[in-house]
Coordinates of C-alpha atoms in Angstrom, one line a residue:
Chain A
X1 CA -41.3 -7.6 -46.8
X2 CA -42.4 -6.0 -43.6
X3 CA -39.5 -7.0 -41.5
X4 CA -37.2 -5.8 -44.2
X5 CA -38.9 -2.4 -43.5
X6 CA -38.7 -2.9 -40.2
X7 CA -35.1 -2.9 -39.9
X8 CA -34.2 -0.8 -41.9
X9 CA -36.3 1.6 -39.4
X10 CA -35.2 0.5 -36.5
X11 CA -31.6 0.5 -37.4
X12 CA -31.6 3.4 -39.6
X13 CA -31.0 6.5 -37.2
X14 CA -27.9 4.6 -35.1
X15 CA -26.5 4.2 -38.2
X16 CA -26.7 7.4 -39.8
X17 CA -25.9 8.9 -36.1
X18 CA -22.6 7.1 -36.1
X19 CA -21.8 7.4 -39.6
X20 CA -22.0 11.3 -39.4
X21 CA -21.0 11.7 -35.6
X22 CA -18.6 9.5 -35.1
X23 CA -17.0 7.4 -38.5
X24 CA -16.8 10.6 -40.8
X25 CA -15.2 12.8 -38.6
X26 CA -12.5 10.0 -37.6
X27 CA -11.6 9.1 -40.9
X28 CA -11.5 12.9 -42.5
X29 CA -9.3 13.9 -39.6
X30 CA -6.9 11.1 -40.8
X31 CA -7.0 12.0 -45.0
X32 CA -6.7 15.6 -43.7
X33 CA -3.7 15.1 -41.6
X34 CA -1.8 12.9 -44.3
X35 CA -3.1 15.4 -47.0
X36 CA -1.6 18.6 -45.0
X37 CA 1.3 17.0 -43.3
X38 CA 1.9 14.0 -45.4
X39 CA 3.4 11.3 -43.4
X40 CA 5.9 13.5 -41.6
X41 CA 4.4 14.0 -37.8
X42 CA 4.3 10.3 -38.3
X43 CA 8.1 9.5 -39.0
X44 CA 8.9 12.0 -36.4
X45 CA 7.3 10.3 -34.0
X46 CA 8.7 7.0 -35.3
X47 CA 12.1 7.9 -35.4
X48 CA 12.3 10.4 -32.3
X49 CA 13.7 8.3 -29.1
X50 CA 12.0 11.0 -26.7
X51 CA 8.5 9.7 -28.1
X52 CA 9.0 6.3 -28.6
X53 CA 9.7 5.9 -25.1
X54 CA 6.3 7.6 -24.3
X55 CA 5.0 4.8 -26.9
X56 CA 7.4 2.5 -24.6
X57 CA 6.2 3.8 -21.3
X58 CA 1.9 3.4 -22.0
X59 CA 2.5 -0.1 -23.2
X60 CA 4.7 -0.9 -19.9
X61 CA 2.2 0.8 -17.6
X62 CA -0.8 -1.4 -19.4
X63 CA 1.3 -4.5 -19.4
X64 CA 1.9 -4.0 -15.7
X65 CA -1.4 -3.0 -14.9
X66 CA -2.7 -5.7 -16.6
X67 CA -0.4 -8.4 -15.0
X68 CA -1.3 -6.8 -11.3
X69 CA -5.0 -6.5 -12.0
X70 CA -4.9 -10.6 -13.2
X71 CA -3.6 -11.6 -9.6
X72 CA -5.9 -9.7 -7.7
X73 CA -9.0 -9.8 -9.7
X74 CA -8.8 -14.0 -10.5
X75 CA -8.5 -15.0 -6.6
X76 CA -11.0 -12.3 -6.0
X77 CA -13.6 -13.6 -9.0
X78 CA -13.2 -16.7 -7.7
X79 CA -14.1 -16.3 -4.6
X80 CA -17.2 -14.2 -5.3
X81 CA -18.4 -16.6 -7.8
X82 CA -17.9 -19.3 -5.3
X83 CA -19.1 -17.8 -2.3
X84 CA -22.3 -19.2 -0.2
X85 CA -21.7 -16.0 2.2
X86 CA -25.1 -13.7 2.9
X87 CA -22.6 -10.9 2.1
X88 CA -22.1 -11.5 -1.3
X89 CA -24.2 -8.7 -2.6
X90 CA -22.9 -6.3 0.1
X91 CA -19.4 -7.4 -1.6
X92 CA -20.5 -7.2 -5.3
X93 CA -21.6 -3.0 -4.3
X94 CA -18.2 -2.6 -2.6
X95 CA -16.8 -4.0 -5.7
X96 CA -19.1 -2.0 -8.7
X97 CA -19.4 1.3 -5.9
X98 CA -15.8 2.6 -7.2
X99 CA -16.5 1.5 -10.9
X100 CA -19.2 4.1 -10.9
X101 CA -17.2 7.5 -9.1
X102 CA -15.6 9.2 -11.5
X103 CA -12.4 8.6 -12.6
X104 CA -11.0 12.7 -11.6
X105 CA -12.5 12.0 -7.8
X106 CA -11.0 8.8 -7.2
X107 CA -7.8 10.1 -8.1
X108 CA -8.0 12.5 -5.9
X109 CA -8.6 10.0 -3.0
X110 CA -5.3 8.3 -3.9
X111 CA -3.6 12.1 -4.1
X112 CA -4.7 12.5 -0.2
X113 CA -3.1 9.1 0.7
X114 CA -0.2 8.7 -1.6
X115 CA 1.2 12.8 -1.3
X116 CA 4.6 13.7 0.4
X117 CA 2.6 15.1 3.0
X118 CA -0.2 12.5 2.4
X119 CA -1.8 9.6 4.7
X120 CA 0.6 6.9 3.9
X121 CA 3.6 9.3 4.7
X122 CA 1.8 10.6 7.5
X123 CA 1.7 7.4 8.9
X124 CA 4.9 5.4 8.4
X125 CA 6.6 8.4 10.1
X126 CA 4.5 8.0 12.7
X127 CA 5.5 4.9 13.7
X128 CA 9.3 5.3 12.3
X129 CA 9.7 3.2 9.9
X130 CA 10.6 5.6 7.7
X131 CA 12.7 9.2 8.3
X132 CA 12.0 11.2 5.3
X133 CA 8.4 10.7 2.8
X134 CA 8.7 8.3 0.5
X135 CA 8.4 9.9 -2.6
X136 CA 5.3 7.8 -4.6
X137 CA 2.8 10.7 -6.3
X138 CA 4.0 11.9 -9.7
X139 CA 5.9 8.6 -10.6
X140 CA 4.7 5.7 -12.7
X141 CA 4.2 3.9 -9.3
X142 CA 1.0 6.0 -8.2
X143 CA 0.0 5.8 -12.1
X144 CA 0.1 1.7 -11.7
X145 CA -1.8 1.6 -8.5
X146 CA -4.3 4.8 -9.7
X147 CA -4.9 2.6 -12.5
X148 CA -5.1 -0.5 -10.3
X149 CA -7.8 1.1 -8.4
X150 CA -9.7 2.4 -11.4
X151 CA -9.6 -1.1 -13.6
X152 CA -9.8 -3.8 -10.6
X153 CA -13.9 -4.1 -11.2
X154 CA -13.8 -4.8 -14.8
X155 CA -11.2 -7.8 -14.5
X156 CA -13.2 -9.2 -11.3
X157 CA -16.6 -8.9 -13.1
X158 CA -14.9 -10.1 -16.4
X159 CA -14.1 -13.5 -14.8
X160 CA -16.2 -13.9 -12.2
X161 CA -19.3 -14.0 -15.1
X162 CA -16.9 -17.3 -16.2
X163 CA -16.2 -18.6 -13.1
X164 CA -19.4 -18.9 -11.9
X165 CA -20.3 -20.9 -15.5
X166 CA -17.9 -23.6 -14.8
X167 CA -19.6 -26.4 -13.1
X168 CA -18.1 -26.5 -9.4
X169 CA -18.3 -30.6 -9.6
X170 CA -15.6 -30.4 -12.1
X171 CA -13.5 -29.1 -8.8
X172 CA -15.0 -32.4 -6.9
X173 CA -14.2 -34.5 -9.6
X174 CA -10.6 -33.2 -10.0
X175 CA -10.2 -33.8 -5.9
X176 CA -11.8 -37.5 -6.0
X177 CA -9.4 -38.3 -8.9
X178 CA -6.4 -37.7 -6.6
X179 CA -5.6 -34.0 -7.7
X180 CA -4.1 -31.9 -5.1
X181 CA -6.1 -28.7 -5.3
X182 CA -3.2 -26.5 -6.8
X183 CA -2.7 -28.8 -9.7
X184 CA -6.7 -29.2 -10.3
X185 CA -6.4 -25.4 -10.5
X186 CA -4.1 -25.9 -13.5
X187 CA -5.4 -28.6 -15.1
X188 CA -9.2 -27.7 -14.7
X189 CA -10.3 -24.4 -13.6
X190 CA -7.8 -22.1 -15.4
X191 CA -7.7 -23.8 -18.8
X192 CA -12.0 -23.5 -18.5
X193 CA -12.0 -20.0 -17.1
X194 CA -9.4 -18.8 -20.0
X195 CA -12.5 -16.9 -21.5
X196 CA -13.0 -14.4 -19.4
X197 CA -9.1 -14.0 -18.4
X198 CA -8.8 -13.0 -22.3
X199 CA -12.0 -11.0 -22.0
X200 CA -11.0 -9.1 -18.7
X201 CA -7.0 -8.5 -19.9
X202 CA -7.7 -7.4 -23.3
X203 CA -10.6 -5.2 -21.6
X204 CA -8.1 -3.4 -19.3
X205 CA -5.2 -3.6 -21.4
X206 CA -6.7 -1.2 -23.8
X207 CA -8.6 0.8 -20.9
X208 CA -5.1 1.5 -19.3
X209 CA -3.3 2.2 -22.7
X210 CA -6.0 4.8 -23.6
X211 CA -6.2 6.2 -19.7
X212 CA -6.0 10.2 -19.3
X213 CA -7.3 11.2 -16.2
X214 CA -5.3 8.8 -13.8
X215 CA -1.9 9.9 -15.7
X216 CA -2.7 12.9 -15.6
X217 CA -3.5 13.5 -12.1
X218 CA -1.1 10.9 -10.6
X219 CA 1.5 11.2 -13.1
X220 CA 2.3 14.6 -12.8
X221 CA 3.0 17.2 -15.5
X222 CA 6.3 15.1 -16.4
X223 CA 4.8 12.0 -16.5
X224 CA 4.1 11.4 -20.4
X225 CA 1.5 8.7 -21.9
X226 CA 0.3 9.1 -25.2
X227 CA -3.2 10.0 -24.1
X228 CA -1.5 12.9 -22.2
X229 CA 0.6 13.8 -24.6
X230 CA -1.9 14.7 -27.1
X231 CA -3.1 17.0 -24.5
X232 CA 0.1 18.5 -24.2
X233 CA 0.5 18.6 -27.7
X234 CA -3.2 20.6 -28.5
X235 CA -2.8 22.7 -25.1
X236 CA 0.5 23.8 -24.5
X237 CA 2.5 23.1 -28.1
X238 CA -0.3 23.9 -30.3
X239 CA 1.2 21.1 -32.9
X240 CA -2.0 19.4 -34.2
X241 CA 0.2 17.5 -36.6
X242 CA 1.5 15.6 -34.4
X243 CA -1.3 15.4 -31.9
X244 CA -3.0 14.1 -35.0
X245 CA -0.1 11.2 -35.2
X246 CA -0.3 10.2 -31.6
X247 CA -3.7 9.7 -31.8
X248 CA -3.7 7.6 -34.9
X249 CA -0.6 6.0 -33.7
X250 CA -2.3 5.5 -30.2
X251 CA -5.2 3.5 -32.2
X252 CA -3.0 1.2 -34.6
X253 CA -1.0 0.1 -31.6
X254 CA -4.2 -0.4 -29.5
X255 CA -5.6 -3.0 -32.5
X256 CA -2.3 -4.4 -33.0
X257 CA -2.6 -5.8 -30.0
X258 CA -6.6 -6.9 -30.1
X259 CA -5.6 -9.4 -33.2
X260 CA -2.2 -10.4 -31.0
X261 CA -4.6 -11.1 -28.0
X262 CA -7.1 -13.0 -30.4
X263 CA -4.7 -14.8 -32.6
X264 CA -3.2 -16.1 -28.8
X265 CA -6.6 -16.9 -28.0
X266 CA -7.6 -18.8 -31.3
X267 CA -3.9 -20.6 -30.5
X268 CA -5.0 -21.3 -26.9
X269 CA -8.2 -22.5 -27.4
X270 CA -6.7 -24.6 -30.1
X271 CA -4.2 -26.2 -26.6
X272 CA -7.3 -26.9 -24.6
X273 CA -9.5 -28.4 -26.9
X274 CA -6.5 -31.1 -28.0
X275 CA -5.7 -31.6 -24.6
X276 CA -9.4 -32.3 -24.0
X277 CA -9.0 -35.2 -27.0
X278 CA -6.0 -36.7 -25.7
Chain B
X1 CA -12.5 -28.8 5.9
X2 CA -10.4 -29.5 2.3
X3 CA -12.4 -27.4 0.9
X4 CA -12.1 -24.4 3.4
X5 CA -8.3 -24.7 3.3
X6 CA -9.3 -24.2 -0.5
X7 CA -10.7 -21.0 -0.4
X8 CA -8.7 -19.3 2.0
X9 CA -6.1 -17.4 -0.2
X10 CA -8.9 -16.5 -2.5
X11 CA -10.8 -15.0 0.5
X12 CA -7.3 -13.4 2.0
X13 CA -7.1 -11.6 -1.3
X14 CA -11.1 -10.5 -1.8
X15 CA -10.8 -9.2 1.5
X16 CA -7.5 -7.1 0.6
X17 CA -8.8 -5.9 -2.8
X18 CA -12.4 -4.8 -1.0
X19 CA -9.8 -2.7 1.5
X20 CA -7.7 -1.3 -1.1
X21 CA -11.1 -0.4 -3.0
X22 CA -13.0 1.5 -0.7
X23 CA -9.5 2.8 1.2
X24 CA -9.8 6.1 -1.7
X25 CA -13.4 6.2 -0.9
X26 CA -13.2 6.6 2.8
X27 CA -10.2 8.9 3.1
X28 CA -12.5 11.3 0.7
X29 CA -14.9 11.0 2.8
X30 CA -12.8 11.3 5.8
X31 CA -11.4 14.8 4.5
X32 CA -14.3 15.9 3.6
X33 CA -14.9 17.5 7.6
X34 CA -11.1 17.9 7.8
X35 CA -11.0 21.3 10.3
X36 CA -7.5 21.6 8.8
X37 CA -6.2 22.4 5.4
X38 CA -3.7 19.1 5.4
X39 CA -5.4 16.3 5.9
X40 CA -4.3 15.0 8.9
X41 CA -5.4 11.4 10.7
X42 CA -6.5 11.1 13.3
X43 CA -8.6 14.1 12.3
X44 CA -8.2 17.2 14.6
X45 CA -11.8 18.0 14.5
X46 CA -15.0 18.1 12.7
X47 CA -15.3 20.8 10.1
X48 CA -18.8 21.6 7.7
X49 CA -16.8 24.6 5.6
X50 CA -15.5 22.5 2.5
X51 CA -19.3 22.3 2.1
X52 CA -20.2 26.2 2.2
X53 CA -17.3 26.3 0.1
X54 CA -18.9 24.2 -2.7
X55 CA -21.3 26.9 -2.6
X56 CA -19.5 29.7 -3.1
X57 CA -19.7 31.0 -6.5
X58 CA -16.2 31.2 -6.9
X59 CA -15.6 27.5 -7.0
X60 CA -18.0 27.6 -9.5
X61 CA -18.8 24.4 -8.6
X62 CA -22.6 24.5 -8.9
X63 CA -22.5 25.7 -12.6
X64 CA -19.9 23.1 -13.5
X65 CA -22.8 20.8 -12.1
X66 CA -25.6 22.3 -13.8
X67 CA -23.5 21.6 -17.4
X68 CA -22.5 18.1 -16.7
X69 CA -26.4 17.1 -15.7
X70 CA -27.3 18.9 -18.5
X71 CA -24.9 17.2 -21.1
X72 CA -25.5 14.0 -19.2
X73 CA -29.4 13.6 -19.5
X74 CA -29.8 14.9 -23.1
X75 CA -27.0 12.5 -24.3
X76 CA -28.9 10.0 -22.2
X77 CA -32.5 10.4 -23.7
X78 CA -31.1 10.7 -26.9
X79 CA -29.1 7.3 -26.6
X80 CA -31.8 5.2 -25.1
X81 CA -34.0 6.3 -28.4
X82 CA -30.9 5.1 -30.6
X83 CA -29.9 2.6 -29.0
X84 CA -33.0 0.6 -27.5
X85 CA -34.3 1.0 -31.8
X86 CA -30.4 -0.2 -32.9
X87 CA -30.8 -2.9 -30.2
X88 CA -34.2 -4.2 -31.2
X89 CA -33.4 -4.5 -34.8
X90 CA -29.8 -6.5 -34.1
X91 CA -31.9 -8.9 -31.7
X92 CA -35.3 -9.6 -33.4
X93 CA -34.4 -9.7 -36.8
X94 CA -32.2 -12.4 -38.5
X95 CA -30.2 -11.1 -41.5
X96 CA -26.8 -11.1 -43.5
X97 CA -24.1 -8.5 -41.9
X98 CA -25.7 -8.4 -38.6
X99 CA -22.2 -8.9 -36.7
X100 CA -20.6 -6.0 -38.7
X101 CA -23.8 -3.9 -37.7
X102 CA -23.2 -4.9 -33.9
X103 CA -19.7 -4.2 -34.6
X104 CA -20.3 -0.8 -36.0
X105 CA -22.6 -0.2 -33.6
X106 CA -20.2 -1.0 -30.7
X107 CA -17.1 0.9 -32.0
X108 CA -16.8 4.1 -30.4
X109 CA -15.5 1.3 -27.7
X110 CA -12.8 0.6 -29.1
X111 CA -11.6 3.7 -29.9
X112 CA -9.8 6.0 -27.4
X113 CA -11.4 8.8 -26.2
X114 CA -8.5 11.0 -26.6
X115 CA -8.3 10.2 -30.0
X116 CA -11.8 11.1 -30.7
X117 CA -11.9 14.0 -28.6
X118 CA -9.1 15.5 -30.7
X119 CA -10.6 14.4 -34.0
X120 CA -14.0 16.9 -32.7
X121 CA -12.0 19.3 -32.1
X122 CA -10.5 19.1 -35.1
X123 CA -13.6 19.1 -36.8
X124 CA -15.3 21.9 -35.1
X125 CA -12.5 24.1 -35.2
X126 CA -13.0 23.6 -39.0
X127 CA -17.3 24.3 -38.9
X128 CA -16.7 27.3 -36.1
X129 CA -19.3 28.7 -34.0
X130 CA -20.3 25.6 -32.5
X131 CA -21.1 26.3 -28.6
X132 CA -19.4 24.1 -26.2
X133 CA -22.7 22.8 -25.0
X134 CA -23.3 21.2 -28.3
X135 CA -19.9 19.9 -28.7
X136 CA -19.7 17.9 -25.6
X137 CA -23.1 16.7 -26.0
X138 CA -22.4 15.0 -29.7
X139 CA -19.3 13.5 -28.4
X140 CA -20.7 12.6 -25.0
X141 CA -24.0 10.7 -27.3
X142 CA -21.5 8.8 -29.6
X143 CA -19.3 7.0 -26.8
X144 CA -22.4 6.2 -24.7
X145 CA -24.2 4.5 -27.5
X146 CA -22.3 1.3 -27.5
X147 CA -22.9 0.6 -23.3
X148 CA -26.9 1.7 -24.3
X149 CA -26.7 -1.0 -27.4
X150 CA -24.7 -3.7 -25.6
X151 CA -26.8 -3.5 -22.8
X152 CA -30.4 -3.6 -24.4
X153 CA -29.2 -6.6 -26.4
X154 CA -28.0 -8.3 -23.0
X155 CA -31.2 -7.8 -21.4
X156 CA -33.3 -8.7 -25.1
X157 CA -31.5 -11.8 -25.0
X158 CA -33.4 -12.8 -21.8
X159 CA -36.8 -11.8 -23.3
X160 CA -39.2 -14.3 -24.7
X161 CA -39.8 -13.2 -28.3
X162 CA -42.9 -15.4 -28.6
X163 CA -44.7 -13.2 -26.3
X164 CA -45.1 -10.9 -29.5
X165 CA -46.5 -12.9 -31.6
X166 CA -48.8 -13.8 -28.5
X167 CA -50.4 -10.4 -28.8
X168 CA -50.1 -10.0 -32.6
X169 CA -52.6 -13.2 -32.5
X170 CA -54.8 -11.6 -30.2
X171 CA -55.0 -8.7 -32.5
X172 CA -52.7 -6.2 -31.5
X173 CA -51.0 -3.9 -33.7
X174 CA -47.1 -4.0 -34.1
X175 CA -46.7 -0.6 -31.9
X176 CA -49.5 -1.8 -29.1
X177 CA -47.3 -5.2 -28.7
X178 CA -44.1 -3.0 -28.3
X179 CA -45.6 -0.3 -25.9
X180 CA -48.0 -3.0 -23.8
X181 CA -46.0 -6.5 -23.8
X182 CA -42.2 -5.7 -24.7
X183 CA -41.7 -2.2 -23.2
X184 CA -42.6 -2.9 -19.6
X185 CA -41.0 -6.0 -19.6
X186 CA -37.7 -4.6 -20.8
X187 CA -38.0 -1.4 -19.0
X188 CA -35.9 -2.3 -16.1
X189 CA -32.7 -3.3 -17.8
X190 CA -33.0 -0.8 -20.0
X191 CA -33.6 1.9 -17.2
X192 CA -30.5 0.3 -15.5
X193 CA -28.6 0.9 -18.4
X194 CA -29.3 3.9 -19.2
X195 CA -28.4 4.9 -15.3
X196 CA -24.5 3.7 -15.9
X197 CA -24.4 5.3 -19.1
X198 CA -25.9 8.6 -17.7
X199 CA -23.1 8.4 -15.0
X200 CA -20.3 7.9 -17.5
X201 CA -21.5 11.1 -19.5
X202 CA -21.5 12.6 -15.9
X203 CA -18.2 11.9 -14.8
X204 CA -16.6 12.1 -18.5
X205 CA -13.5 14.0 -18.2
X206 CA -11.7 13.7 -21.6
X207 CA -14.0 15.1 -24.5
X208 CA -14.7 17.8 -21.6
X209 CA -10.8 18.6 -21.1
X210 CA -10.3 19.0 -25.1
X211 CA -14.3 20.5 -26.2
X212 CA -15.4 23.3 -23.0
X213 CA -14.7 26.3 -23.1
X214 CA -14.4 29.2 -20.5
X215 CA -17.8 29.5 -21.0
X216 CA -19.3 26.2 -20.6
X217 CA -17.3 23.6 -18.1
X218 CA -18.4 20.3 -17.0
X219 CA -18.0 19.4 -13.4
X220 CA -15.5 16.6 -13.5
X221 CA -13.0 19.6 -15.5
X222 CA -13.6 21.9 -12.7
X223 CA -12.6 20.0 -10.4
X224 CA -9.4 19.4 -12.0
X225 CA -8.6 22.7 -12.4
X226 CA -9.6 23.5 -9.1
X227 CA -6.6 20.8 -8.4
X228 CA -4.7 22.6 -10.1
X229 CA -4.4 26.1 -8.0
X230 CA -5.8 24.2 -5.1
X231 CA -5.7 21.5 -2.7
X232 CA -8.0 22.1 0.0
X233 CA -10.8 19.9 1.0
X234 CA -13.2 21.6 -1.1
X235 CA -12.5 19.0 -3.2
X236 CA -13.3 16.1 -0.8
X237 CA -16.3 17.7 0.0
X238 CA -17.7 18.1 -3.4
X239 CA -15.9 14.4 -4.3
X240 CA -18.1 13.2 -1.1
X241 CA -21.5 14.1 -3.0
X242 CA -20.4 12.3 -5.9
X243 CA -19.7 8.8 -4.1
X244 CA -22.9 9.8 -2.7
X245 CA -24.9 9.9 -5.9
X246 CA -22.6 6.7 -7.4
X247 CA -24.2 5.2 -3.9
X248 CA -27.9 5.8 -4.6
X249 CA -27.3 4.7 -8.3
X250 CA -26.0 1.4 -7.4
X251 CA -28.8 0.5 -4.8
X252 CA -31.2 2.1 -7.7
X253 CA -30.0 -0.6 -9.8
X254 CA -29.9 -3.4 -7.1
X255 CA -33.1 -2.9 -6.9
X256 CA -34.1 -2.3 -10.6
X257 CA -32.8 -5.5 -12.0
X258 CA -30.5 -6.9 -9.3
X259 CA -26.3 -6.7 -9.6
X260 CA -26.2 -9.6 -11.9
X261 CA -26.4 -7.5 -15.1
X262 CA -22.6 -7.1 -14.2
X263 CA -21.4 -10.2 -14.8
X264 CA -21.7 -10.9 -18.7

């Protein structure tokens, strides 16, 4: 009886919080959109090349990000999870040191290197490799590695965690059996750390779909994302019809994608286990 | 020896991605006693003025400060009340529905920020007369909630539940074995926690684009629109007391509970 009293006391104001702060609001927004507007900011949007190719270009800049962010951050994981070094922790802070400066100043640090006039310019003309500034800020190039930069802990620390659960004798055992190491990668260590590469890309995936700040500061006012462009849309077209789409649209996509990612998983897992049997 | 031939592209590539990391870092850094308005390398000098100029009131800087510790360590103490209580009911008591509660619990994750932000201002456009302050703060204590929750339950997980009924044998009431024998053991993880989620709140830039208003700006907003009319190493120099507070938070929590928390 008690602990029935209990709990509903201890998870009583979270709920009601989140109900009225956060679940309410999202779901009146929506009936009051499709009440005013109906469905039409929505078919506009749907049929309207100019923004499905924003739709086109957020999913392309997460799907690269993503795929960059997996070949730096699993050889990186790896190694930390591996490592004997003293410096270990002195890497872990250099690693979770950027994951906690905000988002608006270390854009700003890639501005200063990646401008016309900036360090990186500054320096291949110096020593001539180059004649005029390459042109990287404001295109979706400084938006990839901006987004690189601002995502790289969460996919290290996502499979490192893994990584370092895998039992390094398996490695041994793999070696002793005649594997050469690249194929005991394949056969052993990436089919066991598939975990946390699901955990780390779905992770990022949606962190770089939903991403304002980086666009906005790398991409340049005619850089569009959807995040962005509900910005634009509230600030500078007043339409909060269709702001209201994007952002609905922006969320439908984003779980589209979480059940793709968990029905591959579920099908994955599925591989590994019958190749375990066989 | 196989093994070091092993591990040498995965250390070639650590060592690249802990460059390409800090690189941002220590340009800012770097600018921030630029003498000259373009940040040049090698630097022509040694410059203190981006400092003063954090100062001046014009920048407006200080204020934009003020609001975002302000926001941050409300939304802060009001989350580790919600979500320390949430946490403690998802991970001592067994019951039917308790994934959907986690679930519910942890959803402003999922949702982007945007999208919310726009859905607030929606709302309060429709209430009226809500003061920026306010705004920011009720959208700032939803999205930090689920980091608070996860976290708690993270750090719960690790905690020996038998302890409690330790002290309820010895006669201690309900509240005396929380505040005497679970509290202080938790305290640290939850303390660390709360520290990330104060520095989200902090450096939140989103809700604080769609929800300020002339009258009330959070600092991560005036900086960008300081960007905006601006590029002068002001901006490094107020950026460089920001990596400087990330800094001191991170060896706060090295030493709170250690960096391990990270990796689950």
């Amino acid at each position: 009886m008690s602990q029935k009293r209990n709990l509903f006391f201890l998870s009583f104001p979270t709920t009601f919080a989140l109900l009225v702060m956060f679940a309410a609001p999202m779901l009146y927004i929506l009936i009051h959109t499709l009440r005013e507007d109906g469905l039409t900011y929505f078919v506009k949007f749907l049929t309207d090349s100019f923004y499905l190719n924003i739709l086109k270009t957020t999913v392309s800049i997460a799907l690269r990000t993503t795929g960059i962010l997996l070949l730096l951050g699993y050889p990186t994981a790896y190694f930390l999870a591996r490592t004997k070094s003293k410096l270990k922790n002195t890497m872990m802070i250099i690693i979770l040191f950027p994951f906690l400066v905000s988002a608006v100043v270390r854009s700003y640090g890639w501005m200063v290197i990646l401008g016309n006039k900036g360090l990186l310019n500054q320096f291949l003309l110096a020593l001539g490799l180059i004649d005029t500034p390459l042109k990287i800020m404001y295109t979706s190039n400084a938006v990839i590695i901006g987004l690189v930069h601002l995502l790289l802990p969460y996919m290290i620390l996502s499979i490192t965690g893994v990584i370092q659960g895998i039992d390094k004798n398996l490695e041994y055992a793999a070696a002793s059996l005649g594997c050469n190491p690249l194929r005991a990668f394949f056969k052993v260590l990436l089919p066991l750390s598939i975990p946390g590469i699901i955990s780390g890309c779905t992770l990022v995936f949606t962190l770089s779909m939903t991403a304002y700040v980086t666009p906005r500061l790398l991409g340049g006012a005619n850089f569009r994302m959807m995040s962005t462009m509900v910005f634009q849309e509230v600030n500078v077209n007043f339409n909060w019809g269709l702001a209201s789409a994007i952002s609905y649209i922006l969320m439908f996509v984003i779980l589209l994608f979480l059940v793709i990612f968990n029905f591959a998983t579920a099908g994955i897992n599925q591989r590994v286990g019958g190749q375990k049997n066989a | 020896m196989r093994e070091d031939r092993v591990s040498l592209f995965p250390k070639i590539i650590t060592i690249l991605v802990l460059i390409f990391l800090m690189a941002p870092l220590l340009v800012i850094v770097l600018a921030s006693f630029s003498p000259t308005v373009l940040v040049v390398f090698p630097p022509k000098g040694f410059s203190l003025e981006w400092y003063a100029n954090i100062f001046d009131s014009s920048t407006n800087f200080v204020s934009g400060f003020g609001n975002s510790m302000k926001v941050a360590l409300i939304a802060t103490a009001i989350d580790i009340v919600l979500g320390v209580t949430a946490a403690l009911a998802v991970s001592r008591y067994k019951f039917r529905g308790k994934n959907m509660l986690i679930a519910f619990f942890t959803s402003p994750m999922y949702v982007p920020s945007i999208a919310f932000a726009f859905v607030l201002l929606r709302i309060f456009s429709m209430i009226g007369g809500i003061p920026a302050f306010l705004r920011i703060l009720l959208g700032h204590t939803v999205i930090i909630i689920p980091y608070i929750i996860r976290n708690t339950i993270a750090v719960l997980a690790g905690y020996n539940w038998l302890l409690e009924d330790a002290a309820a044998s010895l006669t201690a009431s309900p509240y005396q074995t929380f505040m005497k024998v679970t509290l202080p053991l938790i305290k640290p993880g939850i303390l660390a926690g709360a520290l990330l989620s104060f520095l989200y709140s902090f450096d939140e830039a989103v809700l604080g684009s769609l929800l300020s208003s002339p009258k009330f700006i959070t600092l991560p907003i005036r900086i960008m629109n300081y960007m905006e009319f601006s590029f002068d190493p002001t901006l490094a120099a107020i950026s460089t007391l920001l990596i400087l507070m990330s800094l001191t938070s991170i060896v706060l929590m090295e030493r709170l509970i250690g960096l391990d928390m990270f990796l689950k």
